[in-house]
Backbone as a chain_set.jsonl record, in Angstrom:
{"seq": "MEIKRVVENDRIGEFINVEFSQYATDCVVTLNFEEFCFVAEDKGKIAGVITGRAYYNEVHIGDLIVGMAYRREGVGSKLVAAVEDAYRGKGYEKIALTTFGFQAPEFYKKLGYKLEFVRKDKNPKLSKYFYLKKIN", "coords": {"N": [[5.795, -17.197, -28.811], [3.236, -16.238, -26.957], [1.131, -13.522, -25.66], [-1.107, -13.007, -23.123], [-3.968, -11.76, -21.472], [-4.949, -12.701, -18.28], [-6.36, -14.18, -15.264], [-5.125, -13.903, -12.236], [-3.9, -16.807, -10.849], [-3.154, -19.872, -8.773], [-1.039, -21.079, -10.135], [0.274, -19.028, -11.434], [0.929, -17.385, -9.347], [2.695, -18.805, -7.765], [4.617, -18.957, -9.614], [5.335, -16.231, -9.501], [6.151, -15.899, -6.933], [8.634, -17.542, -6.683], [10.364, -16.676, -8.546], [10.52, -13.776, -7.888], [11.463, -14.116, -5.172], [13.897, -15.639, -5.948], [15.27, -13.787, -7.429], [15.77, -11.79, -5.638], [17.553, -13.042, -3.822], [19.706, -13.679, -5.531], [20.643, -10.982, -6.016], [21.391, -10.472, -3.398], [19.669, -9.454, -1.516], [17.587, -9.096, 1.288], [14.467, -10.415, 1.018], [11.841, -10.287, 2.562], [8.928, -10.622, 2.302], [5.603, -9.838, 2.606], [2.244, -9.985, 2.336], [-0.642, -7.844, 3.297], [-3.693, -7.435, 5.079], [-5.964, -5.457, 6.823], [-8.898, -5.146, 8.679], [-11.554, -3.089, 9.767], [-14.155, -3.583, 11.969], [-17.497, -3.228, 12.658], [-19.805, -4.3, 14.811], [-19.969, -6.815, 13.309], [-20.222, -5.724, 10.647], [-18.435, -4.526, 8.128], [-16.299, -1.754, 8.427], [-14.254, -0.424, 7.215], [-11.037, -1.207, 5.267], [-7.629, -1.874, 4.915], [-5.23, -2.49, 2.617], [-2.12, -4.049, 1.459], [1.433, -4.48, 0.746], [4.494, -5.601, 2.122], [7.947, -5.395, 1.62], [11.389, -6.054, 0.961], [12.959, -3.344, 2.441], [10.63, -1.793, 2.818], [7.343, -1.018, 3.264], [4.2, -0.991, 1.58], [1.401, 0.688, 1.296], [-1.458, -0.177, -0.27], [-4.414, -0.025, -0.799], [-6.865, 1.949, 0.979], [-9.722, 1.739, 2.208], [-12.62, 3.328, 3.32], [-15.853, 3.0, 4.61], [-18.858, 4.549, 3.557], [-20.456, 5.354, 5.849], [-19.032, 5.488, 7.771], [-17.093, 7.339, 7.701], [-14.904, 10.14, 8.655], [-14.856, 9.366, 11.412], [-12.648, 8.428, 12.415], [-11.744, 5.888, 11.508], [-10.111, 5.427, 9.431], [-7.583, 6.435, 10.089], [-7.052, 4.928, 12.438], [-6.785, 2.251, 11.118], [-4.421, 2.686, 9.273], [-2.678, 3.233, 11.456], [-2.618, 0.66, 12.447], [-1.261, -0.772, 10.494], [1.323, 0.541, 10.739], [1.911, -0.14, 13.199], [2.207, -2.723, 12.918], [4.392, -3.178, 11.503], [6.561, -1.773, 12.432], [9.793, -1.887, 13.872], [10.446, -4.333, 12.606], [12.288, -4.588, 10.665], [11.574, -3.27, 8.444], [11.916, 0.093, 6.973], [10.292, 2.116, 6.154], [7.138, 3.368, 5.223], [5.376, 3.499, 2.171], [3.064, 5.173, -0.135], [0.436, 6.118, -2.387], [-1.864, 8.544, -3.525], [-4.759, 9.955, -5.082], [-5.495, 13.236, -6.102], [-8.343, 13.821, -5.493], [-8.732, 12.098, -3.42], [-6.941, 11.618, -0.832], [-4.996, 13.326, 0.15], [-4.438, 15.337, 2.048], [-5.331, 13.912, 4.488], [-3.381, 11.919, 4.781], [-1.149, 13.483, 5.173], [-1.877, 14.826, 7.6], [-1.396, 12.486, 9.23], [1.282, 12.426, 9.352], [2.946, 11.687, 7.151], [5.294, 12.307, 4.672], [5.333, 14.314, 1.802], [6.568, 13.39, -1.246], [6.401, 13.688, -3.967], [4.428, 15.107, -6.637], [2.599, 13.944, -9.209], [1.51, 15.904, -11.663], [-1.885, 16.264, -13.132], [-3.947, 17.08, -15.863], [-6.401, 17.423, -14.926], [-6.887, 18.438, -11.634], [-7.887, 16.764, -9.768], [-7.212, 14.371, -10.476], [-4.517, 14.314, -10.132], [-1.456, 12.671, -8.883], [-0.322, 11.743, -5.736], [2.569, 11.268, -3.94], [3.67, 9.735, -1.115], [5.663, 9.189, 2.036], [6.618, 7.705, 4.979], [8.818, 7.333, 7.531], [9.463, 4.8, 9.725], [11.188, 3.728, 11.652]], "CA": [[5.382, -16.835, -27.503], [1.926, -15.581, -26.703], [0.967, -12.718, -24.523], [-2.57, -12.89, -22.953], [-4.402, -11.337, -20.161], [-5.503, -13.777, -17.308], [-6.894, -13.917, -13.984], [-4.108, -14.432, -11.459], [-4.114, -18.097, -10.142], [-2.095, -20.453, -8.137], [0.179, -21.503, -10.868], [0.993, -17.747, -11.715], [1.237, -16.828, -7.835], [3.782, -19.509, -7.408], [5.745, -18.395, -10.499], [5.818, -14.747, -8.977], [6.788, -15.848, -5.532], [9.68, -18.13, -6.971], [11.143, -15.683, -9.396], [10.629, -12.808, -6.98], [12.394, -14.622, -4.268], [15.147, -15.992, -6.48], [15.984, -12.5, -7.898], [16.314, -10.874, -4.435], [18.63, -13.917, -3.328], [20.64, -13.422, -6.481], [21.033, -9.778, -5.718], [21.939, -10.427, -1.991], [18.777, -8.638, -0.622], [16.516, -9.847, 1.994], [13.094, -10.041, 0.575], [11.054, -9.865, 3.848], [7.935, -10.175, 1.634], [4.351, -10.258, 3.279], [1.046, -9.205, 2.136], [-1.417, -7.598, 4.475], [-5.055, -6.703, 4.785], [-6.574, -5.29, 8.263], [-10.265, -4.815, 8.468], [-12.308, -2.557, 10.934], [-15.586, -3.995, 12.035], [-18.374, -2.699, 13.737], [-20.994, -5.345, 15.189], [-19.981, -7.641, 12.305], [-20.276, -4.96, 9.46], [-17.277, -4.015, 7.584], [-16.371, -0.217, 8.309], [-13.18, -0.114, 6.485], [-10.083, -2.036, 4.996], [-6.541, -1.385, 4.3], [-4.335, -3.569, 2.141], [-0.854, -3.652, 0.709], [2.635, -5.574, 0.759], [5.969, -5.305, 2.603], [8.945, -6.183, 0.772], [12.589, -5.507, 1.018], [12.705, -2.756, 3.562], [9.552, -0.875, 2.763], [5.931, -1.376, 3.425], [3.374, -0.24, 0.557], [-0.108, 0.852, 1.364], [-2.224, -0.208, -1.672], [-5.749, 0.637, -0.727], [-7.455, 2.21, 2.163], [-11.257, 2.182, 1.79], [-13.556, 3.435, 4.659], [-17.227, 2.878, 4.257], [-19.436, 6.034, 3.617], [-21.223, 5.581, 7.057], [-17.945, 5.323, 8.971], [-15.99, 8.519, 7.394], [-14.727, 11.114, 9.657], [-14.972, 8.735, 12.677], [-11.183, 7.958, 12.905], [-11.539, 4.673, 11.175], [-8.917, 5.397, 8.378], [-6.445, 6.655, 11.025], [-6.933, 3.498, 13.198], [-6.2, 1.133, 10.069], [-3.101, 3.25, 9.072], [-1.853, 3.158, 12.679], [-2.509, -0.754, 12.756], [-0.054, -0.98, 9.733], [2.593, 0.951, 11.102], [2.239, -0.876, 14.531], [2.377, -4.337, 12.646], [5.673, -3.211, 10.781], [7.39, -0.965, 13.133], [10.864, -2.64, 14.533], [10.641, -5.509, 12.128], [13.306, -4.423, 9.538], [11.057, -2.13, 7.663], [12.354, 1.385, 7.405], [9.435, 3.243, 5.777], [5.656, 3.092, 4.516], [5.133, 4.47, 1.017], [1.818, 5.021, -0.642], [-0.03, 7.067, -3.485], [-3.281, 8.844, -3.534], [-4.991, 11.167, -5.824], [-5.904, 14.633, -5.438], [-9.761, 13.773, -4.872], [-8.888, 11.059, -2.44], [-6.671, 11.776, 0.665], [-3.686, 13.891, 0.4], [-4.448, 16.013, 3.471], [-5.443, 12.915, 5.505], [-2.025, 11.181, 4.917], [-0.201, 14.666, 5.722], [-2.1, 14.968, 8.822], [-0.806, 11.303, 9.932], [2.853, 12.397, 9.595], [3.445, 11.312, 5.836], [5.876, 13.377, 3.796], [5.131, 14.294, 0.329], [7.853, 13.253, -2.012], [6.397, 14.289, -5.141], [3.092, 15.124, -7.074], [2.512, 13.816, -10.836], [0.176, 16.429, -12.006], [-2.704, 15.837, -14.114], [-4.648, 18.287, -16.199], [-7.624, 17.349, -13.94], [-6.033, 18.157, -10.492], [-8.273, 15.722, -8.918], [-6.353, 12.931, -10.767], [-2.919, 14.303, -9.955], [-1.172, 11.559, -8.102], [0.524, 12.206, -4.646], [3.408, 10.01, -3.469], [4.004, 9.924, 0.203], [6.556, 8.356, 2.532], [6.98, 8.051, 6.378], [9.811, 6.578, 8.377], [8.727, 4.154, 10.736], [12.152, 3.083, 12.502]], "C": [[4.203, -15.999, -27.729], [1.642, -14.769, -25.471], [-0.684, -12.672, -24.431], [-2.738, -12.39, -21.573], [-5.322, -12.479, -19.53], [-5.865, -13.432, -16.155], [-5.887, -14.489, -13.17], [-4.745, -15.657, -10.757], [-2.967, -18.569, -9.303], [-0.824, -20.702, -8.753], [1.017, -20.041, -11.118], [1.572, -16.988, -10.181], [2.566, -17.478, -7.568], [4.86, -19.171, -8.352], [6.258, -16.986, -9.981], [6.683, -15.059, -7.797], [8.331, -16.602, -5.865], [10.542, -17.277, -7.5], [11.395, -14.535, -8.59], [11.756, -12.928, -5.997], [13.726, -14.801, -4.632], [16.045, -14.639, -6.801], [16.749, -11.628, -6.681], [17.521, -11.783, -3.97], [19.766, -13.472, -4.092], [21.243, -12.078, -6.298], [21.469, -9.439, -4.15], [21.152, -9.411, -1.305], [17.868, -9.286, -0.057], [14.977, -9.282, 1.533], [12.029, -9.506, 1.514], [9.61, -9.71, 3.156], [6.677, -10.709, 2.365], [3.253, -9.326, 2.615], [0.311, -8.905, 3.397], [-2.684, -7.01, 4.202], [-5.653, -6.777, 6.395], [-7.941, -4.791, 7.688], [-10.782, -4.092, 9.912], [-13.664, -3.034, 10.879], [-16.182, -3.368, 13.04], [-19.679, -3.6, 13.686], [-21.051, -6.324, 13.901], [-20.001, -7.213, 11.027], [-19.002, -4.326, 9.208], [-17.272, -2.52, 7.513], [-15.353, 0.191, 7.428], [-11.973, -1.266, 6.251], [-9.038, -1.452, 4.552], [-5.581, -2.512, 3.794], [-3.164, -3.154, 1.665], [0.279, -4.841, 1.024], [3.839, -4.824, 1.284], [6.775, -6.24, 2.044], [10.317, -5.391, 1.032], [12.66, -4.79, 2.664], [11.683, -1.564, 3.759], [8.106, -1.672, 2.88], [5.116, -0.492, 2.405], [2.119, -0.389, 0.786], [-0.613, 0.718, -0.128], [-3.585, 0.442, -1.66], [-6.088, 0.719, 0.704], [-8.867, 2.745, 1.644], [-11.972, 2.188, 3.18], [-14.946, 3.527, 4.087], [-17.852, 4.36, 4.63], [-19.893, 6.297, 5.232], [-20.152, 5.725, 8.194], [-16.888, 6.558, 8.665], [-15.959, 9.711, 8.479], [-14.859, 10.74, 11.021], [-13.432, 8.21, 13.18], [-10.846, 6.447, 12.358], [-10.242, 4.575, 10.311], [-7.697, 5.519, 9.213], [-6.027, 5.472, 11.841], [-6.291, 2.303, 12.171], [-4.767, 1.675, 9.777], [-2.178, 2.866, 10.381], [-1.752, 1.575, 12.94], [-1.201, -1.355, 11.745], [1.232, -0.639, 10.048], [2.998, 0.316, 12.423], [2.667, -2.172, 14.2], [3.931, -4.367, 12.146], [6.932, -2.606, 11.343], [8.588, -2.001, 13.816], [10.898, -4.075, 13.86], [11.489, -5.478, 10.771], [12.759, -3.57, 8.42], [11.341, -0.808, 7.957], [11.304, 2.416, 7.147], [8.208, 2.578, 5.333], [5.54, 4.094, 3.382], [3.647, 4.158, 0.613], [1.52, 6.223, -1.811], [-1.298, 7.162, -3.069], [-3.487, 9.908, -4.231], [-5.513, 12.229, -5.296], [-7.394, 14.631, -4.933], [-9.822, 12.782, -3.608], [-8.336, 11.587, -0.933], [-5.273, 12.437, 0.897], [-3.52, 14.678, 1.686], [-4.679, 15.146, 4.539], [-4.114, 12.378, 5.861], [-0.999, 12.406, 5.579], [-0.466, 14.843, 7.141], [-1.427, 13.766, 9.789], [0.852, 11.531, 9.854], [3.494, 12.006, 8.15], [4.103, 12.593, 5.207], [5.591, 13.123, 2.327], [6.326, 14.311, -0.357], [7.604, 13.891, -3.446], [4.797, 14.258, -5.702], [3.372, 15.0, -8.698], [1.261, 14.681, -11.051], [-0.429, 16.046, -13.286], [-3.514, 17.224, -14.647], [-5.986, 18.439, -15.502], [-6.812, 17.306, -12.553], [-6.718, 17.283, -9.638], [-7.732, 14.356, -9.216], [-4.815, 13.251, -10.698], [-2.677, 13.301, -8.894], [-0.083, 12.054, -7.089], [1.153, 11.046, -4.18], [3.902, 10.492, -2.189], [4.778, 8.882, 0.89], [6.534, 8.658, 4.042], [7.71, 6.947, 6.807], [9.174, 5.91, 9.595], [10.001, 3.391, 11.843], [12.495, 4.076, 13.687]], "O": [[4.182, -15.138, -28.608], [1.87, -15.233, -24.353], [-1.417, -12.384, -25.377], [-1.906, -12.524, -20.676], [-6.231, -13.049, -20.132], [-5.711, -12.24, -15.892], [-5.705, -15.69, -13.368], [-5.84, -15.62, -10.197], [-1.97, -17.876, -9.106], [0.26, -20.605, -8.18], [2.241, -19.977, -11.001], [2.503, -16.187, -10.09], [3.507, -16.786, -7.177], [6.008, -19.096, -7.915], [7.445, -16.666, -10.045], [7.8, -14.557, -7.666], [9.255, -16.14, -5.195], [11.587, -17.094, -6.875], [12.581, -14.208, -8.542], [12.724, -12.172, -5.914], [14.657, -14.339, -3.972], [17.228, -14.484, -6.497], [17.827, -11.035, -6.699], [18.555, -11.161, -3.725], [20.728, -12.946, -3.533], [22.466, -12.039, -6.438], [21.821, -8.319, -3.779], [21.701, -8.57, -0.593], [17.229, -10.099, -0.726], [14.492, -8.157, 1.648], [11.421, -8.458, 1.301], [9.04, -8.651, 3.416], [6.644, -11.887, 2.721], [3.407, -8.121, 2.415], [0.526, -9.536, 4.432], [-2.852, -6.211, 3.281], [-5.781, -7.812, 7.049], [-8.124, -4.22, 6.613], [-10.424, -4.523, 11.008], [-14.318, -2.923, 9.842], [-15.649, -2.999, 14.086], [-20.451, -3.63, 12.728], [-22.167, -6.612, 13.467], [-19.834, -8.055, 10.145], [-18.509, -3.602, 10.074], [-18.034, -1.943, 6.737], [-15.566, 1.239, 6.819], [-11.96, -2.214, 7.036], [-9.212, -0.499, 3.793], [-5.201, -3.385, 4.574], [-3.028, -1.957, 1.411], [-0.022, -5.944, 1.48], [4.139, -3.673, 0.965], [6.58, -7.45, 1.927], [10.298, -4.187, 1.289], [12.495, -5.382, 3.731], [11.792, -0.64, 4.564], [7.951, -2.852, 2.566], [5.359, 0.714, 2.391], [1.585, -1.473, 0.55], [-0.195, 1.437, -1.035], [-3.859, 1.357, -2.436], [-5.762, -0.129, 1.535], [-9.124, 3.735, 0.96], [-11.924, 1.267, 3.995], [-15.106, 4.173, 3.051], [-17.546, 5.101, 5.564], [-19.669, 7.386, 5.761], [-20.429, 6.036, 9.353], [-15.906, 6.69, 9.395], [-16.975, 10.106, 9.049], [-14.977, 11.632, 11.861], [-13.232, 7.659, 14.263], [-9.82, 5.869, 12.717], [-9.413, 3.688, 10.516], [-6.791, 4.705, 9.036], [-4.862, 5.082, 11.922], [-5.377, 1.564, 12.536], [-3.874, 0.909, 10.139], [-1.104, 2.274, 10.278], [-0.813, 1.195, 13.64], [-0.365, -2.177, 12.121], [2.195, -1.338, 9.732], [4.177, 0.221, 12.763], [3.397, -2.799, 14.968], [4.637, -5.36, 12.323], [8.069, -2.811, 10.918], [8.114, -3.018, 14.324], [11.366, -4.992, 14.535], [11.315, -6.331, 9.901], [13.508, -3.197, 7.517], [11.09, -0.408, 9.094], [11.32, 3.477, 7.77], [8.191, 1.373, 5.084], [5.594, 5.31, 3.565], [3.08, 3.115, 0.939], [2.337, 7.114, -2.044], [-1.897, 6.293, -2.436], [-2.68, 10.837, -4.196], [-5.97, 12.25, -4.153], [-7.688, 15.388, -4.008], [-10.823, 12.697, -2.897], [-9.106, 11.907, -0.028], [-4.527, 12.049, 1.797], [-2.461, 14.62, 2.312], [-4.254, 15.532, 5.628], [-3.715, 12.351, 7.025], [-0.161, 12.126, 6.436], [0.473, 15.001, 7.921], [-0.996, 14.024, 10.913], [1.582, 10.682, 10.365], [4.723, 12.056, 8.12], [3.571, 13.703, 5.217], [5.603, 12.03, 1.762], [7.142, 15.2, -0.113], [8.488, 14.53, -4.017], [4.01, 13.441, -5.225], [4.137, 15.725, -9.334], [0.143, 14.302, -10.701], [0.173, 15.63, -14.276], [-3.66, 18.23, -13.952], [-6.598, 19.507, -15.521], [-6.136, 16.311, -12.291], [-6.087, 16.984, -8.625], [-7.763, 13.401, -8.44], [-3.983, 12.484, -11.181], [-3.552, 13.059, -8.063], [0.909, 12.673, -7.476], [0.56, 9.982, -4.004], [4.509, 11.561, -2.125], [4.67, 7.726, 0.481], [6.433, 9.838, 4.378], [7.389, 5.784, 6.559], [8.422, 6.522, 10.355], [9.668, 2.592, 12.718], [13.304, 3.747, 14.554]]}, "num_chains": 1, "name": "protein.A"}
């Protein structure tokens, strides 16, 4: 057997989908899998993007990126709200996410996300914050 680093492709994606789905079925769990990407545009220019995945009974926000020119204008809040609205009432119970100390802990707190855990780092800016919000 050989282990190697590769760029994900259709063949690997198909393997992941089949095995992930089959394991959920074998465990009698509804997979409910969906990837998402919402974009905020201003006159054709990207102002911000939020990405993630929904599976089982949880939505996970992976990345939220707002362009420098659009920060503090509510773009991030609107993108998070778009995810919440898209998945509320569809069998998902919560939204989970992580952020580093230098990124946005206070931002998510203002949006009603509850801090579950902080994995502290010797550099506080790199401490990782784990947040959760119920959406049902």
